[in-house]
Short mmCIF file of N, CA and C in Angstrom, two decimals:
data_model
loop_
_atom_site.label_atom_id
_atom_site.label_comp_id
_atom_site.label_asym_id
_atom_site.label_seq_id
_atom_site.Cartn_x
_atom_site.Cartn_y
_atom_site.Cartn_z
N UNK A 1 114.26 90.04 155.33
CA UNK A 1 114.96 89.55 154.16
C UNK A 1 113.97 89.04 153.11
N UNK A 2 113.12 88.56 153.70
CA UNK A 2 112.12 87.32 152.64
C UNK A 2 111.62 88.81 151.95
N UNK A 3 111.03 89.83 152.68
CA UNK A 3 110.59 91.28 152.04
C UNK A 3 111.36 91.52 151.15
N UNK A 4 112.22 91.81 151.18
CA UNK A 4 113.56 92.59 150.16
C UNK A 4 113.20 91.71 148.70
N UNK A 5 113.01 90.43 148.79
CA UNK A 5 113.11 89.41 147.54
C UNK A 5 111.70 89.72 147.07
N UNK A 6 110.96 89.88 147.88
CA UNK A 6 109.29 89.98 147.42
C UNK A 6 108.83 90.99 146.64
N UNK A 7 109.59 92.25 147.21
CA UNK A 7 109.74 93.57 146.83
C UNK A 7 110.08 93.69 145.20
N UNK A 8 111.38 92.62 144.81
CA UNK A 8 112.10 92.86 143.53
C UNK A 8 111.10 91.83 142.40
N UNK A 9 110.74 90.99 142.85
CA UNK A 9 109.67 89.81 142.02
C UNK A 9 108.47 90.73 142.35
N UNK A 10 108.27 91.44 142.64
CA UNK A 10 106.84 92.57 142.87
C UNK A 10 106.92 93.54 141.52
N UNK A 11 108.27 93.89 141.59
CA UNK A 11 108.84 95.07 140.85
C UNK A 11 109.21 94.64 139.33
N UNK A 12 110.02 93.45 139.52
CA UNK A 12 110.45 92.85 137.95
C UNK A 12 109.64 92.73 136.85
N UNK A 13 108.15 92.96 137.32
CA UNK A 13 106.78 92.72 136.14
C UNK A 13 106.74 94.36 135.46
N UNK A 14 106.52 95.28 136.41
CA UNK A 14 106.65 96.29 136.18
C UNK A 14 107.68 96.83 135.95
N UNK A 15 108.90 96.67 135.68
CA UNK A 15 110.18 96.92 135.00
C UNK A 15 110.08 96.41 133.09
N UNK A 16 109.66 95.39 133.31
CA UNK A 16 109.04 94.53 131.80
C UNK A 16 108.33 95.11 131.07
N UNK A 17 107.09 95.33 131.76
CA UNK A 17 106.00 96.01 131.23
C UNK A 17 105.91 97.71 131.00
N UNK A 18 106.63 98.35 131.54
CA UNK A 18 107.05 99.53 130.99
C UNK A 18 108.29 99.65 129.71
N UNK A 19 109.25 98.66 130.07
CA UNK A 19 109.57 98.20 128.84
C UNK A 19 109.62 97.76 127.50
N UNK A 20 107.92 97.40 127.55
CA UNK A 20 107.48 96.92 126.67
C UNK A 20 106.77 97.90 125.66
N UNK A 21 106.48 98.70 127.20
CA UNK A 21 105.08 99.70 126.30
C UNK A 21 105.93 100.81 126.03
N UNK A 22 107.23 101.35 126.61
CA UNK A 22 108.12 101.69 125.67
C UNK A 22 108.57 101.19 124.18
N UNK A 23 109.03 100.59 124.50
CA UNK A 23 109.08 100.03 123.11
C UNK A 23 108.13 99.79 121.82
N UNK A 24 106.89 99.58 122.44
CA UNK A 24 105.84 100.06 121.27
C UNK A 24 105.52 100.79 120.86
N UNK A 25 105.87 102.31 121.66
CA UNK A 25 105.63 103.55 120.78
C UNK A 25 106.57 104.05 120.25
N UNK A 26 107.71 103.02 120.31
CA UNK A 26 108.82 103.82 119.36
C UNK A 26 108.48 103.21 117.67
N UNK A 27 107.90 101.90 117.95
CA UNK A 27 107.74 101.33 116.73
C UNK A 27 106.15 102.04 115.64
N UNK A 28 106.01 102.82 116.80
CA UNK A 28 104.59 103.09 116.02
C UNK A 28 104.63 105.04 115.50
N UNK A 29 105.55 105.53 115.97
CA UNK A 29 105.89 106.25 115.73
C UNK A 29 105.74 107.08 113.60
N UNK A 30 105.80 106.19 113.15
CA UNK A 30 106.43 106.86 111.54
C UNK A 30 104.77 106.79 110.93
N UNK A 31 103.76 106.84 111.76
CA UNK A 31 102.41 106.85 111.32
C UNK A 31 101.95 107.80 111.17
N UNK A 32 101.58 108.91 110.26
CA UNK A 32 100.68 109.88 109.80
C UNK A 32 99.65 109.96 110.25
N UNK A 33 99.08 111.29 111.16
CA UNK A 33 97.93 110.94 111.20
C UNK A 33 96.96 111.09 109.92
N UNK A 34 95.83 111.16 109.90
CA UNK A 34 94.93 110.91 108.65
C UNK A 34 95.29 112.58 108.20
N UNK A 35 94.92 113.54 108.86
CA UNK A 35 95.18 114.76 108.54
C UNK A 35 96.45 115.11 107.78
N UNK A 36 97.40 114.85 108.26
CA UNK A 36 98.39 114.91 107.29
C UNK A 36 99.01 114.25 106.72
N UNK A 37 98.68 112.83 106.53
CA UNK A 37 98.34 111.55 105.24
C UNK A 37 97.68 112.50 104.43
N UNK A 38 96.26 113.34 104.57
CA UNK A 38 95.77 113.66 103.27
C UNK A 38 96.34 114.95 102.87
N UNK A 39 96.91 115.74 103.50
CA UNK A 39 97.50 116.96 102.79
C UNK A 39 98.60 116.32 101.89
N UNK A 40 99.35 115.31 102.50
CA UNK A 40 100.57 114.61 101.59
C UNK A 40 100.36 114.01 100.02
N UNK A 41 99.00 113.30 100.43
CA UNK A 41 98.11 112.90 99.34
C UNK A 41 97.85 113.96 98.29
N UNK A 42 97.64 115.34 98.91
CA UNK A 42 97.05 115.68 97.83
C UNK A 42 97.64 116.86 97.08
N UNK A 43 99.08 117.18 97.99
CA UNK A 43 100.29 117.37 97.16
C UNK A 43 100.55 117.28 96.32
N UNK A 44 100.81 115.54 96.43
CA UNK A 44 101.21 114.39 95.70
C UNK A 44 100.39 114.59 94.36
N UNK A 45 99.20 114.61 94.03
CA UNK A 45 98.24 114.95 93.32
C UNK A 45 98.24 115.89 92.36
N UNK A 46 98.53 116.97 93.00
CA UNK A 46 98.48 118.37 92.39
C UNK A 46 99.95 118.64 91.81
N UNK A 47 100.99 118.03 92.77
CA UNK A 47 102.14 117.91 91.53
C UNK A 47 101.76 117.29 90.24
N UNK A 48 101.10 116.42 90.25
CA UNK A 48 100.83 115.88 88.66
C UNK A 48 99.84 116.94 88.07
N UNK A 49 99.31 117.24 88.13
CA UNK A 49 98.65 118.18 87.94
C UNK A 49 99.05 119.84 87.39
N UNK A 50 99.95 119.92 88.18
CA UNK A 50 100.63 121.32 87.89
C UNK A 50 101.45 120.87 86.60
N UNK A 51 102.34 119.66 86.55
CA UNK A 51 103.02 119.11 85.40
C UNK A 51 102.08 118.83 84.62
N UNK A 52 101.18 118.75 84.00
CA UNK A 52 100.69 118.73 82.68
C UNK A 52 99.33 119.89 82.73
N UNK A 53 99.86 120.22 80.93
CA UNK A 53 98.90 121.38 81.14
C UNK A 53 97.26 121.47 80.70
N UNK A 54 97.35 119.75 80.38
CA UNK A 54 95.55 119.33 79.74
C UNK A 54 95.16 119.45 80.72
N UNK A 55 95.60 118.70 82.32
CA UNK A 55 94.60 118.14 83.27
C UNK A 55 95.08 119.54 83.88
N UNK A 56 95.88 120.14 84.04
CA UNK A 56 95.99 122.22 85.09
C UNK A 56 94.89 122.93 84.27
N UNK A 57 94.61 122.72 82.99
CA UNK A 57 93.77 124.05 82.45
C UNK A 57 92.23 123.12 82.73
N UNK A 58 91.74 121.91 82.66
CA UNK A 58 90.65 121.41 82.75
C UNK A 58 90.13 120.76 84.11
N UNK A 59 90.73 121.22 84.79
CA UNK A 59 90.37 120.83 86.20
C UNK A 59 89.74 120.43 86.96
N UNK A 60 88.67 120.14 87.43
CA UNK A 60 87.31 119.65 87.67
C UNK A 60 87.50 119.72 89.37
N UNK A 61 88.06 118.36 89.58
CA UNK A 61 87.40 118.31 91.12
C UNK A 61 88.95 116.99 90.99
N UNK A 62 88.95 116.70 92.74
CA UNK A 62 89.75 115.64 93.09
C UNK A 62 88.73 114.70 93.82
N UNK A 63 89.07 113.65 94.00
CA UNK A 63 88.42 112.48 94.71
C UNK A 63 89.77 111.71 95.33
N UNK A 64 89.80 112.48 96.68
CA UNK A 64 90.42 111.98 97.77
C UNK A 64 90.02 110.69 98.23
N UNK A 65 88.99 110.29 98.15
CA UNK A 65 88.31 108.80 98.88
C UNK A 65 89.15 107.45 98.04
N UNK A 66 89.21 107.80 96.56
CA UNK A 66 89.53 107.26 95.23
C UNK A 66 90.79 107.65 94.76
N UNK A 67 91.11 108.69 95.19
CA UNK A 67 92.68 109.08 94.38
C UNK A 67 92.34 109.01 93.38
N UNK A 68 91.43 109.78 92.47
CA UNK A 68 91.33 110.44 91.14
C UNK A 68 91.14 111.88 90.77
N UNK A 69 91.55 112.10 90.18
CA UNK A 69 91.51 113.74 89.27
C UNK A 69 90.69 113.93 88.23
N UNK A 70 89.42 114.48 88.30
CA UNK A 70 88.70 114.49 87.03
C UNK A 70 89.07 115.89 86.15
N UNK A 71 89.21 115.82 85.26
CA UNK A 71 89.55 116.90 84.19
C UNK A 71 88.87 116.76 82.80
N UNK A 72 89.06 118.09 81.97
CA UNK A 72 88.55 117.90 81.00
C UNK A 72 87.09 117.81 81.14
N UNK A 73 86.30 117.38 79.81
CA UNK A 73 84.84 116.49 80.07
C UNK A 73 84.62 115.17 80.72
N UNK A 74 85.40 114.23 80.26
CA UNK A 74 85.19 113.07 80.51
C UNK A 74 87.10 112.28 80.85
N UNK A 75 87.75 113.35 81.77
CA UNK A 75 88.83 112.72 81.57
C UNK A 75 89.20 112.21 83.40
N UNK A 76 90.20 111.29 83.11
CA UNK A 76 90.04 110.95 84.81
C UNK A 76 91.76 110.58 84.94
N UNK A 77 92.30 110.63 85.87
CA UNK A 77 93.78 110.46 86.28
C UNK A 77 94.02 109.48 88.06
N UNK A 78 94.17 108.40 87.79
CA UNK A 78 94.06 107.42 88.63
C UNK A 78 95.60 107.07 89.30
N UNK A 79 95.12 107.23 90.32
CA UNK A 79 96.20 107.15 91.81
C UNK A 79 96.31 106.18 92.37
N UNK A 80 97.51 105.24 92.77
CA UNK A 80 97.88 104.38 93.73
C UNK A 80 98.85 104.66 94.39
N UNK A 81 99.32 104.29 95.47
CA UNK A 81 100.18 103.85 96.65
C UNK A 81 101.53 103.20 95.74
N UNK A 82 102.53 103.60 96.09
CA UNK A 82 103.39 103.02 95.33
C UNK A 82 103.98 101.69 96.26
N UNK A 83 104.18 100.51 95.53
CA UNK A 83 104.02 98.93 96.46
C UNK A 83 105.08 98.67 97.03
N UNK A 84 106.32 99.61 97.17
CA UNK A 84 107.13 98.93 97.53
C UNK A 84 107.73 100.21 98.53
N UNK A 85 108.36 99.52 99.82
CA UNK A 85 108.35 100.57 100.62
C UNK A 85 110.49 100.04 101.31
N UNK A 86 110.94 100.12 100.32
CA UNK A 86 112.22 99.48 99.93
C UNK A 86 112.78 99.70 101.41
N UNK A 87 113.48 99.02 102.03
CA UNK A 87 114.25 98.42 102.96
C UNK A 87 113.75 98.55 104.72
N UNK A 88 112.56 98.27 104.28
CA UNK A 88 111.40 98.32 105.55
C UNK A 88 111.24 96.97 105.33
N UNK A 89 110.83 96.20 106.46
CA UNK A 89 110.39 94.31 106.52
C UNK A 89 108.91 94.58 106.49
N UNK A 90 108.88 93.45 105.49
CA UNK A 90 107.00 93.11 105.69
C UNK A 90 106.13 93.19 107.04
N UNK A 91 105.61 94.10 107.14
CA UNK A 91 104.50 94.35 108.47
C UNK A 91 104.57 95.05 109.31
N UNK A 92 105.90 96.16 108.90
CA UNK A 92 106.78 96.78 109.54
C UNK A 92 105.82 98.32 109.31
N UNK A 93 105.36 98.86 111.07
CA UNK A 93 104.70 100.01 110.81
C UNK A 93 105.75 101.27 110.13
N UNK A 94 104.89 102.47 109.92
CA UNK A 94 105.65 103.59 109.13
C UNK A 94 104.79 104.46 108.16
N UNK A 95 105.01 105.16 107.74
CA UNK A 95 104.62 106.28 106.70
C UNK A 95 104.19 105.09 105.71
N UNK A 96 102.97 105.86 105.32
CA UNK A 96 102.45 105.10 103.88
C UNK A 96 103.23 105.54 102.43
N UNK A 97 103.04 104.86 101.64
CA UNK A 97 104.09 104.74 100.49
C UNK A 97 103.04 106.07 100.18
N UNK A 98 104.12 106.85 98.98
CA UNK A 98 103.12 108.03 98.28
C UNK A 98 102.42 107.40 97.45
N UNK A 99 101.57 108.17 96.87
CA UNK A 99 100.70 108.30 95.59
C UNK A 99 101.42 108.74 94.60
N UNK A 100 101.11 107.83 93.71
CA UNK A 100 102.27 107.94 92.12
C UNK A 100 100.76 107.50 91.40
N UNK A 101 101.12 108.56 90.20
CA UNK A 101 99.99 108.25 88.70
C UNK A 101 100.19 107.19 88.52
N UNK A 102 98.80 106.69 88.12
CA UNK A 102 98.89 105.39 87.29
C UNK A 102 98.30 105.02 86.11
N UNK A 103 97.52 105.63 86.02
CA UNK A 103 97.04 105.52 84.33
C UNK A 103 96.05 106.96 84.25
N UNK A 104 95.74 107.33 83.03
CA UNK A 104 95.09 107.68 82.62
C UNK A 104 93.51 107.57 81.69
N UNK A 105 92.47 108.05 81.62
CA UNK A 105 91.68 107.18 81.41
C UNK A 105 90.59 108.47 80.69
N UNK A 106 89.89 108.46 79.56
CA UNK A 106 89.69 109.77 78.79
C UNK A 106 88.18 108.63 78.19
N UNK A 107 87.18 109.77 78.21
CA UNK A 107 85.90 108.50 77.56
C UNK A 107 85.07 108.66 78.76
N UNK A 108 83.30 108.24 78.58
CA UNK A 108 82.47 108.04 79.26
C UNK A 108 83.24 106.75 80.55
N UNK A 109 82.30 106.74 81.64
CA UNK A 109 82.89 106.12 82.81
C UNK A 109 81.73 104.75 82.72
N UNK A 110 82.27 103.57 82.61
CA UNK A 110 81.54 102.37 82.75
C UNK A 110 81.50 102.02 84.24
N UNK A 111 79.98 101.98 84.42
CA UNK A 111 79.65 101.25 85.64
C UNK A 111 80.10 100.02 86.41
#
């Protein structure tokens, strides 16, 4: 008898603990890996891009590290994360917000 009880307080940790670590990969789940975080990224990118026809005909190069678009001679198109990731709780894992334009910026580049 004393076995039978020993057996279930043996077992009850490991009932928990698979429980648990279930449960953490459901929460971690909506994470991108980097590989296709950056194809999304640079989608994201080239849609702006395809929509206007200064920075599609002057094209230059992208800067994935930076989220910028250089075009033109001296022209640059600046990328952020958009801040709000609406009806998700603060700290709450998941897909990163997209990349939305944010300014534009035409002129030599200050150090």
């Amino acid at each position: 008898m004393l076995s039978f009880f020993w057996s279930l307080i043996m077992k009850k940790p490991l009932i928990l603990l698979s429980g648990v670590l279930m449960s953490a990969g459901v929460l971690a789940v909506g994470a991108l890996p980097p590989k296709y975080q950056n194809i999304n990224d640079v989608k994201a990118m080239l849609e702006v891009v395809e929509s206007n026809d200064l920075m599609a005909s002057g094209l230059q190069s992208i800067n994935l590290d930076e989220y910028v678009v250089y075009f033109r001679d001296e022209c640059r198109a600046f990328f952020r994360r958009e801040s709000s990731r609406e009806g998700q709780p603060h700290g709450s894992l998941g897909p990163v917000a997209p990349l939305v334009l944010d300014h534009i910026e035409c002129g030599p580049q200050t150090p």
